[in-house]
PDB file of C-alpha atoms in Angstrom:
ATOM      1  CA  MET A   1     225.538  74.911 216.836  1.00  0.00           C
ATOM      2  CA  VAL A   2     225.732  77.480 213.963  1.00  0.00           C
ATOM      3  CA  VAL A   3     226.920  76.431 210.520  1.00  0.00           C
ATOM      4  CA  ILE A   4     227.729  78.903 207.693  1.00  0.00           C
ATOM      5  CA  CYS A   5     226.861  77.917 204.130  1.00  0.00           C
ATOM      6  CA  PRO A   6     230.112  78.156 202.088  1.00  0.00           C
ATOM      7  CA  LYS A   7     228.269  79.312 199.025  1.00  0.00           C
ATOM      8  CA  CYS A   8     225.717  82.006 200.154  1.00  0.00           C
ATOM      9  CA  LYS A   9     227.143  82.609 203.642  1.00  0.00           C
ATOM     10  CA  THR A  10     223.798  82.042 205.293  1.00  0.00           C
ATOM     11  CA  ARG A  11     224.102  81.239 209.019  1.00  0.00           C
ATOM     12  CA  LEU A  12     222.168  78.055 209.884  1.00  0.00           C
ATOM     13  CA  LYS A  13     221.313  76.888 213.394  1.00  0.00           C
ATOM     14  CA  VAL A  14     221.617  73.102 213.633  1.00  0.00           C
ATOM     15  CA  ASP A  15     220.553  70.970 216.543  1.00  0.00           C
ATOM     16  CA  GLU A  16     223.646  68.977 217.610  1.00  0.00           C
ATOM     17  CA  ASN A  17     221.541  66.017 218.632  1.00  0.00           C
ATOM     18  CA  ARG A  18     220.521  65.595 214.977  1.00  0.00           C
ATOM     19  CA  VAL A  19     224.068  65.254 213.831  1.00  0.00           C
ATOM     20  CA  LYS A  20     225.316  61.700 213.580  1.00  0.00           C
ATOM     21  CA  VAL A  21     228.810  60.669 214.887  1.00  0.00           C
ATOM     22  CA  ASP A  22     230.212  60.521 211.385  1.00  0.00           C
ATOM     23  CA  GLY A  23     228.399  63.716 210.296  1.00  0.00           C
ATOM     24  CA  SER A  24     224.988  64.455 208.631  1.00  0.00           C
ATOM     25  CA  ARG A  25     223.987  66.188 205.427  1.00  0.00           C
ATOM     26  CA  PHE A  26     221.747  69.245 205.505  1.00  0.00           C
ATOM     27  CA  LYS A  27     220.316  71.417 202.690  1.00  0.00           C
ATOM     28  CA  CYS A  28     220.768  75.175 202.852  1.00  0.00           C
ATOM     29  CA  PRO A  29     217.182  76.708 202.804  1.00  0.00           C
ATOM     30  CA  LYS A  30     218.401  79.594 200.786  1.00  0.00           C
ATOM     31  CA  CYS A  31     220.684  78.360 197.980  1.00  0.00           C
ATOM     32  CA  ARG A  32     219.867  74.612 198.320  1.00  0.00           C
ATOM     33  CA  THR A  33     223.581  73.665 198.707  1.00  0.00           C
ATOM     34  CA  ILE A  34     224.086  70.284 200.454  1.00  0.00           C
ATOM     35  CA  LEU A  35     226.232  70.702 203.551  1.00  0.00           C
ATOM     36  CA  LEU A  36     228.098  68.003 205.442  1.00  0.00           C
ATOM     37  CA  VAL A  37     227.918  68.921 209.064  1.00  0.00           C
ATOM     38  CA  LYS A  38     230.066  67.313 211.682  1.00  0.00           C
ATOM     39  CA  ARG A  39     229.778  67.293 215.407  1.00  0.00           C
ATOM     40  CA  PRO A  40     232.201  69.500 217.360  1.00  0.00           C
ATOM     41  CA  ALA A  41     235.557  67.765 217.950  1.00  0.00           C
ATOM     42  CA  ALA A  42     234.925  67.433 221.731  1.00  0.00           C
ATOM     43  CA  LEU A  43     231.653  65.638 221.150  1.00  0.00           C
ATOM     44  CA  ARG A  44     233.036  63.443 218.456  1.00  0.00           C
ATOM     45  CA  LYS A  45     235.804  62.355 220.839  1.00  0.00           C
ATOM     46  CA  ALA A  46     233.232  61.617 223.570  1.00  0.00           C
ATOM     47  CA  ASP A  47     231.160  59.671 221.124  1.00  0.00           C
ATOM     48  CA  LEU A  48     234.133  57.521 220.146  1.00  0.00           C
ATOM     49  CA  ALA A  49     235.099  56.867 223.725  1.00  0.00           C
ATOM     50  CA  LYS A  50     231.686  55.488 224.304  1.00  0.00           C
ATOM     51  CA  LYS A  51     231.687  53.251 221.245  1.00  0.00           C
ATOM     52  CA  GLU A  52     232.622  49.708 222.073  1.00  0.00           C
ATOM     53  CA  LEU A  53     235.568  47.940 220.523  1.00  0.00           C
ATOM     54  CA  ASP A  54     234.838  45.209 217.945  1.00  0.00           C
ATOM     55  CA  LYS A  55     235.635  41.978 219.666  1.00  0.00           C
ATOM     56  CA  ASN A  56     235.881  40.164 216.273  1.00  0.00           C
ATOM     57  CA  LYS A  57     238.216  42.703 214.583  1.00  0.00           C
ATOM     58  CA  ILE A  58     242.046  42.905 214.642  1.00  0.00           C
ATOM     59  CA  LEU A  59     244.252  45.531 213.108  1.00  0.00           C
ATOM     60  CA  VAL A  60     247.470  44.174 211.539  1.00  0.00           C
ATOM     61  CA  ALA A  61     249.941  47.021 211.024  1.00  0.00           C
ATOM     62  CA  HIS A  62     253.087  45.755 209.237  1.00  0.00           C
ATOM     63  CA  SER A  63     255.239  47.292 206.482  1.00  0.00           C
ATOM     64  CA  ASN A  64     255.997  43.851 204.874  1.00  0.00           C
ATOM     65  CA  VAL A  65     253.051  42.673 202.938  1.00  0.00           C
ATOM     66  CA  ASP A  66     254.166  39.030 203.048  1.00  0.00           C
ATOM     67  CA  ILE A  67     254.241  39.051 206.887  1.00  0.00           C
ATOM     68  CA  ALA A  68     250.948  40.938 207.055  1.00  0.00           C
ATOM     69  CA  ASP A  69     249.367  38.304 204.782  1.00  0.00           C
ATOM     70  CA  GLU A  70     250.682  35.528 206.889  1.00  0.00           C
ATOM     71  CA  ILE A  71     249.186  37.059 210.027  1.00  0.00           C
ATOM     72  CA  THR A  72     245.939  37.865 208.290  1.00  0.00           C
ATOM     73  CA  SER A  73     245.597  34.291 207.010  1.00  0.00           C
ATOM     74  CA  ILE A  74     246.222  32.834 210.454  1.00  0.00           C
ATOM     75  CA  LEU A  75     243.656  35.139 212.064  1.00  0.00           C
ATOM     76  CA  ILE A  76     240.978  34.511 209.403  1.00  0.00           C
ATOM     77  CA  GLN A  77     241.266  30.826 209.936  1.00  0.00           C
ATOM     78  CA  GLN A  78     240.322  31.498 213.527  1.00  0.00           C
ATOM     79  CA  GLY A  79     237.308  33.462 212.558  1.00  0.00           C
ATOM     80  CA  TYR A  80     238.566  37.019 213.067  1.00  0.00           C
ATOM     81  CA  ARG A  81     238.003  39.992 210.745  1.00  0.00           C
ATOM     82  CA  THR A  82     241.102  41.955 209.908  1.00  0.00           C
ATOM     83  CA  VAL A  83     242.077  45.460 208.833  1.00  0.00           C
ATOM     84  CA  THR A  84     245.571  46.084 207.567  1.00  0.00           C
ATOM     85  CA  SER A  85     247.969  49.004 207.476  1.00  0.00           C
ATOM     86  CA  THR A  86     251.514  49.549 206.288  1.00  0.00           C
ATOM     87  CA  ASP A  87     252.617  52.660 208.201  1.00  0.00           C
ATOM     88  CA  GLY A  88     252.257  54.259 211.682  1.00  0.00           C
ATOM     89  CA  ILE A  89     250.048  57.191 210.639  1.00  0.00           C
ATOM     90  CA  ASP A  90     247.627  55.022 208.732  1.00  0.00           C
ATOM     91  CA  ALA A  91     247.545  52.564 211.622  1.00  0.00           C
ATOM     92  CA  MET A  92     246.558  55.307 214.128  1.00  0.00           C
ATOM     93  CA  ILE A  93     243.818  56.444 211.813  1.00  0.00           C
ATOM     94  CA  LYS A  94     242.382  52.942 211.248  1.00  0.00           C
ATOM     95  CA  ALA A  95     242.670  51.963 214.893  1.00  0.00           C
ATOM     96  CA  THR A  96     240.559  55.032 215.846  1.00  0.00           C
ATOM     97  CA  LYS A  97     238.135  54.567 213.041  1.00  0.00           C
ATOM     98  CA  GLU A  98     237.708  50.730 212.869  1.00  0.00           C
ATOM     99  CA  ARG A  99     237.731  50.209 216.635  1.00  0.00           C
ATOM    100  CA  PRO A 100     239.386  46.721 216.750  1.00  0.00           C
ATOM    101  CA  PHE A 101     239.790  45.074 220.154  1.00  0.00           C
ATOM    102  CA  LEU A 102     243.421  44.237 219.343  1.00  0.00           C
ATOM    103  CA  SER A 103     246.172  45.803 217.259  1.00  0.00           C
ATOM    104  CA  LEU A 104     249.233  43.818 216.110  1.00  0.00           C
ATOM    105  CA  VAL A 105     251.827  46.487 215.395  1.00  0.00           C
ATOM    106  CA  GLU A 106     255.259  46.156 213.862  1.00  0.00           C
ATOM    107  CA  VAL A 107     257.849  47.851 215.957  1.00  0.00           C
ATOM    108  CA  GLY A 108     259.662  49.375 213.006  1.00  0.00           C
ATOM    109  CA  LEU A 109     256.697  50.829 211.184  1.00  0.00           C
ATOM    110  CA  PRO A 110     257.541  53.725 208.773  1.00  0.00           C
ATOM    111  CA  LYS A 111     256.375  57.309 209.448  1.00  0.00           C
ATOM    112  CA  ILE A 112     255.680  56.600 213.166  1.00  0.00           C
ATOM    113  CA  PHE A 113     257.359  53.649 214.972  1.00  0.00           C
ATOM    114  CA  GLY A 114     255.059  50.963 216.253  1.00  0.00           C
ATOM    115  CA  PHE A 115     255.916  51.575 219.876  1.00  0.00           C
ATOM    116  CA  GLU A 116     254.997  55.257 219.524  1.00  0.00           C
ATOM    117  CA  VAL A 117     251.754  54.263 217.762  1.00  0.00           C
ATOM    118  CA  CYS A 118     250.952  52.080 220.837  1.00  0.00           C
ATOM    119  CA  ARG A 119     251.991  54.777 223.329  1.00  0.00           C
ATOM    120  CA  ARG A 120     249.913  57.467 221.697  1.00  0.00           C
ATOM    121  CA  LEU A 121     246.764  55.362 221.191  1.00  0.00           C
ATOM    122  CA  LYS A 122     246.978  54.166 224.830  1.00  0.00           C
ATOM    123  CA  GLN A 123     246.789  57.891 225.867  1.00  0.00           C
ATOM    124  CA  ARG A 124     243.536  58.498 223.947  1.00  0.00           C
ATOM    125  CA  ALA A 125     240.175  58.111 225.645  1.00  0.00           C
ATOM    126  CA  GLU A 126     238.699  56.301 222.633  1.00  0.00           C
ATOM    127  CA  THR A 127     241.475  53.760 222.310  1.00  0.00           C
ATOM    128  CA  LYS A 128     242.937  53.387 225.743  1.00  0.00           C
ATOM    129  CA  GLU A 129     241.115  50.029 226.272  1.00  0.00           C
ATOM    130  CA  MET A 130     242.440  48.584 223.011  1.00  0.00           C
ATOM    131  CA  LYS A 131     244.934  45.669 223.339  1.00  0.00           C
ATOM    132  CA  PHE A 132     248.307  45.860 221.631  1.00  0.00           C
ATOM    133  CA  VAL A 133     250.939  43.388 220.635  1.00  0.00           C
ATOM    134  CA  LEU A 134     254.271  44.714 219.329  1.00  0.00           C
ATOM    135  CA  ILE A 135     255.865  42.698 216.443  1.00  0.00           C
ATOM    136  CA  GLY A 136     259.674  42.791 216.595  1.00  0.00           C
ATOM    137  CA  ALA A 137     262.222  41.895 214.014  1.00  0.00           C
ATOM    138  CA  LEU A 138     265.412  41.018 215.900  1.00  0.00           C
ATOM    139  CA  TYR A 139     268.458  41.855 213.836  1.00  0.00           C
ATOM    140  CA  ASP A 140     270.700  39.997 216.275  1.00  0.00           C
ATOM    141  CA  GLN A 141     268.933  37.214 218.084  1.00  0.00           C
ATOM    142  CA  LYS A 142     272.020  36.241 220.035  1.00  0.00           C
ATOM    143  CA  ARG A 143     272.360  39.753 221.568  1.00  0.00           C
ATOM    144  CA  TYR A 144     268.634  40.264 222.450  1.00  0.00           C
ATOM    145  CA  THR A 145     267.791  37.138 224.341  1.00  0.00           C
ATOM    146  CA  ARG A 146     265.532  38.823 226.891  1.00  0.00           C
ATOM    147  CA  GLU A 147     262.183  40.636 226.543  1.00  0.00           C
ATOM    148  CA  PRO A 148     262.327  44.319 225.606  1.00  0.00           C
ATOM    149  CA  GLU A 149     262.974  46.802 228.396  1.00  0.00           C
ATOM    150  CA  SER A 150     259.701  48.509 227.810  1.00  0.00           C
ATOM    151  CA  PHE A 151     256.524  47.541 225.918  1.00  0.00           C
ATOM    152  CA  HIS A 152     255.488  51.259 225.774  1.00  0.00           C
ATOM    153  CA  GLY A 153     251.980  50.476 226.850  1.00  0.00           C
ATOM    154  CA  ALA A 154     251.566  47.361 224.756  1.00  0.00           C
ATOM    155  CA  ASP A 155     250.162  44.223 226.318  1.00  0.00           C
ATOM    156  CA  ASP A 156     252.557  41.751 224.722  1.00  0.00           C
ATOM    157  CA  TYR A 157     255.392  41.258 222.350  1.00  0.00           C
ATOM    158  CA  ILE A 158     256.165  38.693 219.627  1.00  0.00           C
ATOM    159  CA  GLU A 159     259.108  38.222 217.293  1.00  0.00           C
ATOM    160  CA  GLU A 160     258.482  37.903 213.550  1.00  0.00           C
ATOM    161  CA  GLN A 161     260.093  34.483 213.291  1.00  0.00           C
ATOM    162  CA  ARG A 162     257.767  33.144 216.028  1.00  0.00           C
ATOM    163  CA  ILE A 163     254.464  34.421 214.665  1.00  0.00           C
ATOM    164  CA  SER A 164     253.160  31.047 213.412  1.00  0.00           C
ATOM    165  CA  GLU A 165     254.176  29.416 216.617  1.00  0.00           C
ATOM    166  CA  PHE A 166     252.801  31.822 219.206  1.00  0.00           C
ATOM    167  CA  LEU A 167     250.439  34.351 217.550  1.00  0.00           C
ATOM    168  CA  ILE A 168     247.114  32.604 218.235  1.00  0.00           C
ATOM    169  CA  GLU A 169     248.132  31.812 221.787  1.00  0.00           C
ATOM    170  CA  LYS A 170     248.764  35.497 222.505  1.00  0.00           C
ATOM    171  CA  VAL A 171     245.633  36.657 220.683  1.00  0.00           C
ATOM    172  CA  ASN A 172     243.512  34.219 222.593  1.00  0.00           C
ATOM    173  CA  THR A 173     244.985  35.271 225.907  1.00  0.00           C
ATOM    174  CA  LEU A 174     244.214  38.891 225.203  1.00  0.00           C
ATOM    175  CA  LYS A 175     240.729  37.859 223.966  1.00  0.00           C
ATOM    176  CA  GLY A 176     240.122  36.143 227.294  1.00  0.00           C
ATOM    177  CA  ILE A 177     240.174  32.583 225.982  1.00  0.00           C
ATOM    178  CA  LYS A 178     241.639  30.260 228.564  1.00  0.00           C
ATOM    179  CA  PRO A 179     244.128  27.486 227.688  1.00  0.00           C
ATOM    180  CA  GLY A 180     242.143  24.446 226.457  1.00  0.00           C
ATOM    181  CA  GLU A 181     239.102  26.507 225.737  1.00  0.00           C
ATOM    182  CA  LYS A 182     237.939  26.433 222.064  1.00  0.00           C
ATOM    183  CA  ALA A 183     238.511  29.720 220.492  1.00  0.00           C
ATOM    184  CA  GLU A 184     235.361  29.497 218.338  1.00  0.00           C
ATOM    185  CA  GLU A 185     233.255  29.581 221.518  1.00  0.00           C
ATOM    186  CA  LYS A 186     234.264  33.317 222.016  1.00  0.00           C
ATOM    187  CA  VAL A 187     234.613  34.358 218.381  1.00  0.00           C
ATOM    188  CA  GLU A 188     231.425  34.990 216.549  1.00  0.00           C
ATOM    189  CA  LYS A 189     230.965  33.042 213.405  1.00  0.00           C
ATOM    190  CA  LEU A 190     231.586  35.037 210.211  1.00  0.00           C
ATOM    191  CA  PRO A 191     229.700  34.803 206.940  1.00  0.00           C
ATOM    192  CA  GLU A 192     230.939  32.273 204.439  1.00  0.00           C
ATOM    193  CA  LYS A 193     232.816  35.047 202.606  1.00  0.00           C
ATOM    194  CA  LEU A 194     235.009  37.060 204.822  1.00  0.00           C
ATOM    195  CA  ARG A 195     235.664  40.771 204.563  1.00  0.00           C
ATOM    196  CA  VAL A 196     239.287  41.726 204.470  1.00  0.00           C
ATOM    197  CA  GLU A 197     240.313  45.338 204.167  1.00  0.00           C
ATOM    198  CA  LYS A 198     243.692  46.030 202.603  1.00  0.00           C
ATOM    199  CA  PRO A 199     245.659  49.288 202.545  1.00  0.00           C
ATOM    200  CA  GLY A 200     244.474  51.830 199.977  1.00  0.00           C
ATOM    201  CA  GLN A 201     241.211  50.065 199.073  1.00  0.00           C
ATOM    202  CA  LYS A 202     237.774  49.355 200.458  1.00  0.00           C
ATOM    203  CA  ALA A 203     237.071  46.051 202.147  1.00  0.00           C
ATOM    204  CA  GLU A 204     235.995  43.370 199.593  1.00  0.00           C
ATOM    205  CA  SER A 205     234.579  39.886 199.987  1.00  0.00           C
ATOM    206  CA  GLU A 206     236.958  37.007 199.748  1.00  0.00           C
ATOM    207  CA  THR A 207     237.392  33.584 201.138  1.00  0.00           C
ATOM    208  CA  LYS A 208     241.052  34.100 202.007  1.00  0.00           C
ATOM    209  CA  PRO A 209     243.551  36.884 201.805  1.00  0.00           C
ATOM    210  CA  GLU A 210     245.264  37.450 198.497  1.00  0.00           C
ATOM    211  CA  ILE A 211     248.951  36.520 198.852  1.00  0.00           C
ATOM    212  CA  THR A 212     251.188  39.314 197.304  1.00  0.00           C
ATOM    213  CA  THR A 213     254.564  38.182 195.876  1.00  0.00           C
ATOM    214  CA  PHE A 214     257.269  40.483 196.991  1.00  0.00           C
ATOM    215  CA  SER A 215     258.856  42.219 194.051  1.00  0.00           C
ATOM    216  CA  ALA A 216     262.486  43.110 193.857  1.00  0.00           C
ATOM    217  CA  SER A 217     261.980  46.408 192.067  1.00  0.00           C
ATOM    218  CA  GLY A 218     264.055  49.427 192.879  1.00  0.00           C
ATOM    219  CA  GLY A 219     261.533  51.007 195.177  1.00  0.00           C
ATOM    220  CA  ASP A 220     261.024  47.693 197.006  1.00  0.00           C
ATOM    221  CA  ARG A 221     264.732  47.243 197.579  1.00  0.00           C
ATOM    222  CA  VAL A 222     264.989  50.766 199.006  1.00  0.00           C
ATOM    223  CA  GLU A 223     262.100  50.058 201.318  1.00  0.00           C
ATOM    224  CA  ARG A 224     263.814  46.786 202.440  1.00  0.00           C
ATOM    225  CA  ALA A 225     266.939  48.784 203.268  1.00  0.00           C
ATOM    226  CA  ARG A 226     264.874  51.300 205.296  1.00  0.00           C
ATOM    227  CA  ARG A 227     262.953  48.554 207.034  1.00  0.00           C
ATOM    228  CA  LEU A 228     266.206  46.847 208.094  1.00  0.00           C
ATOM    229  CA  ALA A 229     267.507  50.108 209.397  1.00  0.00           C
ATOM    230  CA  ARG A 230     264.273  50.667 211.365  1.00  0.00           C
ATOM    231  CA  ALA A 231     264.551  47.199 212.799  1.00  0.00           C
ATOM    232  CA  ILE A 232     268.099  47.822 213.982  1.00  0.00           C
ATOM    233  CA  VAL A 233     267.358  51.184 215.568  1.00  0.00           C
ATOM    234  CA  SER A 234     264.059  49.937 217.126  1.00  0.00           C
ATOM    235  CA  ASP A 235     265.874  46.979 218.713  1.00  0.00           C
ATOM    236  CA  ILE A 236     268.457  49.306 220.267  1.00  0.00           C
ATOM    237  CA  TYR A 237     265.755  51.478 221.609  1.00  0.00           C
ATOM    238  CA  LEU A 238     263.374  48.700 222.894  1.00  0.00           C
ATOM    239  CA  TYR A 239     266.029  46.886 224.692  1.00  0.00           C
ATOM    240  CA  ASN A 240     267.745  49.958 226.164  1.00  0.00           C
ATOM    241  CA  THR A 241     264.887  52.468 226.495  1.00  0.00           C
ATOM    242  CA  ALA A 242     266.041  54.478 229.582  1.00  0.00           C
ATOM    243  CA  LYS A 243     269.638  54.554 228.400  1.00  0.00           C
ATOM    244  CA  ALA A 244     268.555  55.602 224.925  1.00  0.00           C
ATOM    245  CA  ASP A 245     266.372  58.385 226.147  1.00  0.00           C
ATOM    246  CA  GLU A 246     269.114  59.735 228.277  1.00  0.00           C
ATOM    247  CA  SER A 247     271.624  59.591 225.408  1.00  0.00           C
ATOM    248  CA  ILE A 248     269.163  61.361 222.986  1.00  0.00           C
ATOM    249  CA  LYS A 249     268.585  64.088 225.551  1.00  0.00           C
ATOM    250  CA  ASN A 250     272.453  64.557 225.862  1.00  0.00           C
ATOM    251  CA  ASP A 251     273.096  64.284 222.108  1.00  0.00           C
ATOM    252  CA  THR A 252     275.277  61.237 222.724  1.00  0.00           C
ATOM    253  CA  PHE A 253     273.219  58.394 221.073  1.00  0.00           C
ATOM    254  CA  TYR A 254     275.954  57.644 218.459  1.00  0.00           C
ATOM    255  CA  SER A 255     278.704  57.422 221.032  1.00  0.00           C
ATOM    256  CA  VAL A 256     276.720  55.572 223.755  1.00  0.00           C
ATOM    257  CA  PHE A 257     275.547  52.934 221.253  1.00  0.00           C
ATOM    258  CA  ASP A 258     278.680  52.907 219.109  1.00  0.00           C
ATOM    259  CA  ASN A 259     279.185  49.145 219.312  1.00  0.00           C
ATOM    260  CA  GLU A 260     275.564  48.393 218.522  1.00  0.00           C
ATOM    261  CA  ILE A 261     275.388  50.754 215.659  1.00  0.00           C
ATOM    262  CA  LYS A 262     278.612  49.400 214.117  1.00  0.00           C
ATOM    263  CA  GLU A 263     277.296  45.793 214.368  1.00  0.00           C
ATOM    264  CA  GLY A 264     274.073  46.865 212.874  1.00  0.00           C
ATOM    265  CA  LEU A 265     275.768  48.699 210.045  1.00  0.00           C
ATOM    266  CA  LYS A 266     277.842  45.571 209.266  1.00  0.00           C
ATOM    267  CA  LEU A 267     274.682  43.519 208.988  1.00  0.00           C
ATOM    268  CA  TYR A 268     273.098  46.253 206.933  1.00  0.00           C
ATOM    269  CA  LYS A 269     275.977  46.300 204.429  1.00  0.00           C
ATOM    270  CA  ASN A 270     275.889  42.419 204.208  1.00  0.00           C
ATOM    271  CA  ARG A 271     272.153  42.366 203.435  1.00  0.00           C
ATOM    272  CA  ILE A 272     271.684  45.467 201.332  1.00  0.00           C
ATOM    273  CA  PRO A 273     273.282  45.419 197.829  1.00  0.00           C
ATOM    274  CA  ASP A 274     275.937  48.014 196.923  1.00  0.00           C
ATOM    275  CA  GLU A 275     273.714  49.557 194.279  1.00  0.00           C
ATOM    276  CA  VAL A 276     270.960  50.252 196.736  1.00  0.00           C
ATOM    277  CA  ARG A 277     273.390  51.740 199.324  1.00  0.00           C
ATOM    278  CA  ALA A 278     274.829  53.977 196.598  1.00  0.00           C
ATOM    279  CA  GLN A 279     271.394  55.567 196.154  1.00  0.00           C
ATOM    280  CA  GLY A 280     271.494  56.982 199.773  1.00  0.00           C
ATOM    281  CA  ASP A 281     272.635  56.360 203.272  1.00  0.00           C
ATOM    282  CA  TYR A 282     269.289  55.010 204.495  1.00  0.00           C
ATOM    283  CA  PHE A 283     270.881  53.540 207.546  1.00  0.00           C
ATOM    284  CA  LYS A 284     272.126  56.898 208.949  1.00  0.00           C
ATOM    285  CA  GLU A 285     269.057  58.708 207.633  1.00  0.00           C
ATOM    286  CA  THR A 286     266.806  56.376 209.612  1.00  0.00           C
ATOM    287  CA  ILE A 287     268.822  56.754 212.863  1.00  0.00           C
ATOM    288  CA  ASP A 288     268.993  60.591 212.478  1.00  0.00           C
ATOM    289  CA  ASN A 289     265.294  60.776 211.897  1.00  0.00           C
ATOM    290  CA  PHE A 290     264.585  58.612 214.905  1.00  0.00           C
ATOM    291  CA  ILE A 291     266.791  60.774 217.164  1.00  0.00           C
ATOM    292  CA  ILE A 292     265.098  63.999 215.869  1.00  0.00           C
ATOM    293  CA  ASN A 293     261.639  62.696 216.452  1.00  0.00           C
ATOM    294  CA  LYS A 294     262.419  61.177 219.891  1.00  0.00           C
ATOM    295  CA  LYS A 295     264.117  64.424 221.062  1.00  0.00           C
ATOM    296  CA  LYS A 296     260.839  66.318 220.401  1.00  0.00           C
ATOM    297  CA  GLU A 297     259.031  64.061 222.821  1.00  0.00           C
ATOM    298  CA  ILE A 298     261.596  63.806 225.617  1.00  0.00           C
TER     299      ILE A 298
END
């Protein structure tokens, strides 16, 4: 492969076999500039596809830090290492980079919905063998008493309010641990101090995850409003996928799901303070953005 020095424009011939998966540094023989050389995209993708998934690592992708901390704490007690993320784009990046064997993904993630994260990663050679569990937040438990119509490639589904009850059972099943078999027999023992990576910072040693108290600041309250709106629209979509796709294609989503949207809006108004709703129509904004993004894919 040929690399051009950005400083002196000297053309350097580099043996691809000498370049590591994450890139290697070379010194320009003319101007002595240090160059970071990466393997061609096709080769990097092939390298990642060959790299095994980490059987002790789980990605926790959730926009609510309290729920993420709850999940992380449960997993660490079982001996797993965790990587956390708070939005869909970051979740996709970390899933590809960190190579966990399992990703627990909130359905209503910001930026990219969790079911889209799952679907896209399942289509990639380097992550197609990764296991996924979608985490749902039912806004109306009486209405949605069945499993979602589609898991979008995920291997399982769990509701937020049932995490403490069923999380380990579902994780163990995907890990290949049979009922009655001790989990520690198939989970490698970790060092006394565990490494937990949190969003926006490098992994650091700690004996347990730091519990973050949820603040009711203006920004947090807006995010809570958006999160509830995402939960409502994701419920409508997950439990009526084919019907929703057809309505989006025909520009009839609002009319087809008029009752569901009205019920969701009623709940939204009951839970979100007037002063927050006065700042913007986050409910409609979320639905409109969802329709726009889905229409591009259909």
